Amino acid sequence: MALEAAAAAFVHSGQSSSARAAASRSLDLYAELGAEWQLARAQSVLRALGLRRGPKVKHRRAKTGWDSLTPAEATVAQLVVAGLSNPQIAERLFVSRRTVTTHVSHILAKLQVRTRTDIAREASLRQAASG
């Protein structure tokens, strides 16, 4: 949390490179600790300060299927499978409902299915196949 506060202070003092470094390290630590709620909260706070983090992984080659989902889409897919509505997902991830709608749309296209129920069915089939 100290790094998160430092990032905000750097933003306010005009030190953008130091702000990005502190923000990035803060988010990395939350991720390493498995603190998903804190990570989502910090990302929201840092976005409001104008600090955005680019993708840390190269774009995947797969165009369809589960392997084509981005990390954000995979997270949203898990919450869809759990039965959450778009507003509930948006609240949990600290993003807008429109962002969730966009992710769900991308998931449907990449999995080549038409409904949220189909996403859950595909997840179940994938889980059965893997183990």
Short mmCIF file of C-alpha atoms in Angstrom, two decimals:
data_model
loop_
_atom_site.label_atom_id
_atom_site.label_comp_id
_atom_site.label_asym_id
_atom_site.label_seq_id
_atom_site.Cartn_x
_atom_site.Cartn_y
_atom_site.Cartn_z
CA MET A 1 0.00 0.00 0.00
CA ALA A 2 2.98 2.29 0.59
CA LEU A 3 4.04 1.89 -3.04
CA GLU A 4 0.50 2.69 -4.13
CA ALA A 5 0.56 5.87 -2.02
CA ALA A 6 3.99 6.75 -3.38
CA ALA A 7 2.68 6.39 -6.94
CA ALA A 8 -0.10 8.86 -6.14
CA ALA A 9 2.38 11.29 -4.59
CA PHE A 10 4.65 11.03 -7.63
CA VAL A 11 1.69 11.73 -9.93
CA HIS A 12 0.79 14.85 -7.95
CA SER A 13 4.40 16.08 -8.06
CA GLY A 14 4.69 15.49 -11.81
CA GLN A 15 7.18 12.61 -11.62
CA SER A 16 5.47 10.30 -14.09
CA SER A 17 8.25 7.73 -14.54
CA SER A 18 8.61 7.29 -10.77
CA ALA A 19 4.82 7.07 -10.48
CA ARG A 20 4.66 4.32 -13.11
CA ALA A 21 7.48 2.38 -11.43
CA ALA A 22 5.89 2.56 -7.97
CA ALA A 23 2.45 1.67 -9.35
CA SER A 24 3.81 -1.27 -11.31
CA ARG A 25 5.69 -2.66 -8.31
CA SER A 26 2.62 -2.20 -6.11
CA LEU A 27 0.43 -4.15 -8.53
CA ASP A 28 3.09 -6.83 -8.95
CA LEU A 29 3.24 -7.35 -5.19
CA TYR A 30 -0.55 -7.64 -4.88
CA ALA A 31 -0.51 -10.22 -7.68
CA GLU A 32 2.36 -12.19 -6.11
CA LEU A 33 0.50 -12.27 -2.80
CA GLY A 34 -2.71 -13.43 -4.48
CA ALA A 35 -4.50 -10.36 -3.13
CA GLU A 36 -6.99 -10.20 -6.01
CA TRP A 37 -9.39 -7.77 -4.30
CA GLN A 38 -6.56 -5.38 -3.39
CA LEU A 39 -5.13 -5.70 -6.90
CA ALA A 40 -8.46 -4.79 -8.51
CA ARG A 41 -8.96 -1.90 -6.06
CA ALA A 42 -5.45 -0.56 -6.64
CA GLN A 43 -5.84 -0.79 -10.42
CA SER A 44 -9.02 1.26 -10.17
CA VAL A 45 -7.38 3.90 -7.96
CA LEU A 46 -4.30 4.11 -10.15
CA ARG A 47 -6.40 4.33 -13.33
CA ALA A 48 -8.21 7.31 -11.80
CA LEU A 49 -4.79 8.95 -11.36
CA GLY A 50 -4.03 8.37 -15.03
CA LEU A 51 -1.70 5.42 -14.50
CA ARG A 52 -2.47 2.54 -16.83
CA ARG A 53 -0.55 -0.63 -17.14
CA GLY A 54 0.07 -2.19 -20.53
CA PRO A 55 -0.13 -5.91 -21.11
CA LYS A 56 2.71 -7.89 -19.53
CA VAL A 57 2.40 -10.79 -21.92
CA LYS A 58 2.83 -10.96 -25.64
CA HIS A 59 -0.32 -11.28 -27.67
CA ARG A 60 -1.34 -14.86 -28.01
CA ARG A 61 -1.31 -16.63 -31.35
CA ALA A 62 -4.57 -18.46 -30.76
CA LYS A 63 -7.53 -16.63 -32.29
CA THR A 64 -10.27 -18.85 -30.85
CA GLY A 65 -10.80 -21.15 -27.90
CA TRP A 66 -9.86 -20.83 -24.25
CA ASP A 67 -6.21 -20.16 -25.03
CA SER A 68 -7.20 -17.05 -26.98
CA LEU A 69 -8.77 -15.37 -23.93
CA THR A 70 -6.84 -12.53 -22.35
CA PRO A 71 -6.29 -12.71 -18.57
CA ALA A 72 -9.15 -10.22 -18.05
CA GLU A 73 -11.48 -12.21 -20.29
CA ALA A 74 -10.56 -15.44 -18.48
CA THR A 75 -11.41 -13.81 -15.15
CA VAL A 76 -14.75 -12.58 -16.48
CA ALA A 77 -15.46 -16.02 -17.95
CA GLN A 78 -14.89 -17.63 -14.55
CA LEU A 79 -17.36 -15.21 -12.98
CA VAL A 80 -19.90 -15.86 -15.74
CA VAL A 81 -19.53 -19.59 -15.08
CA ALA A 82 -20.10 -18.88 -11.38
CA GLY A 83 -23.46 -17.37 -12.32
CA LEU A 84 -22.74 -13.69 -11.71
CA SER A 85 -24.53 -11.04 -13.76
CA ASN A 86 -22.65 -8.32 -15.64
CA PRO A 87 -23.40 -5.72 -12.92
CA GLN A 88 -22.16 -8.12 -10.24
CA ILE A 89 -18.99 -8.85 -12.21
CA ALA A 90 -18.39 -5.13 -12.76
CA GLU A 91 -18.75 -4.44 -9.05
CA ARG A 92 -16.44 -7.30 -8.08
CA LEU A 93 -13.72 -6.29 -10.57
CA PHE A 94 -14.06 -2.52 -10.10
CA VAL A 95 -14.76 -1.92 -13.78
CA SER A 96 -17.73 -0.50 -15.65
CA ARG A 97 -20.66 -2.61 -16.77
CA ARG A 98 -19.80 -1.70 -20.34
CA THR A 99 -16.30 -3.13 -19.90
CA VAL A 100 -17.80 -6.40 -18.67
CA THR A 101 -20.24 -6.43 -21.59
CA THR A 102 -17.31 -6.00 -23.98
CA HIS A 103 -15.37 -8.82 -22.33
CA VAL A 104 -18.40 -11.14 -22.46
CA SER A 105 -18.88 -10.30 -26.13
CA HIS A 106 -15.23 -11.13 -26.85
CA ILE A 107 -15.48 -14.37 -24.87
CA LEU A 108 -18.57 -15.45 -26.83
CA ALA A 109 -16.82 -14.72 -30.12
CA LYS A 110 -13.57 -16.44 -29.17
CA LEU A 111 -15.33 -19.54 -27.85
CA GLN A 112 -17.64 -19.45 -30.87
CA VAL A 113 -20.77 -19.71 -28.72
CA ARG A 114 -23.91 -17.60 -28.46
CA THR A 115 -24.98 -17.45 -24.79
CA ARG A 116 -23.62 -17.22 -21.27
CA THR A 117 -24.96 -20.73 -20.68
CA ASP A 118 -22.80 -21.90 -23.58
CA ILE A 119 -19.77 -20.39 -21.84
CA ALA A 120 -20.55 -22.41 -18.72
CA ARG A 121 -21.06 -25.57 -20.79
CA GLU A 122 -17.75 -25.06 -22.59
CA ALA A 123 -15.99 -24.52 -19.26
CA SER A 124 -17.48 -27.72 -17.92
CA LEU A 125 -16.40 -29.66 -21.02
CA ARG A 126 -12.91 -28.20 -20.77
CA GLN A 127 -12.64 -29.14 -17.10
CA ALA A 128 -13.86 -32.68 -17.79
CA ALA A 129 -11.35 -33.08 -20.61
CA SER A 130 -8.43 -31.90 -18.48
CA GLY A 131 -9.01 -33.95 -15.51
#
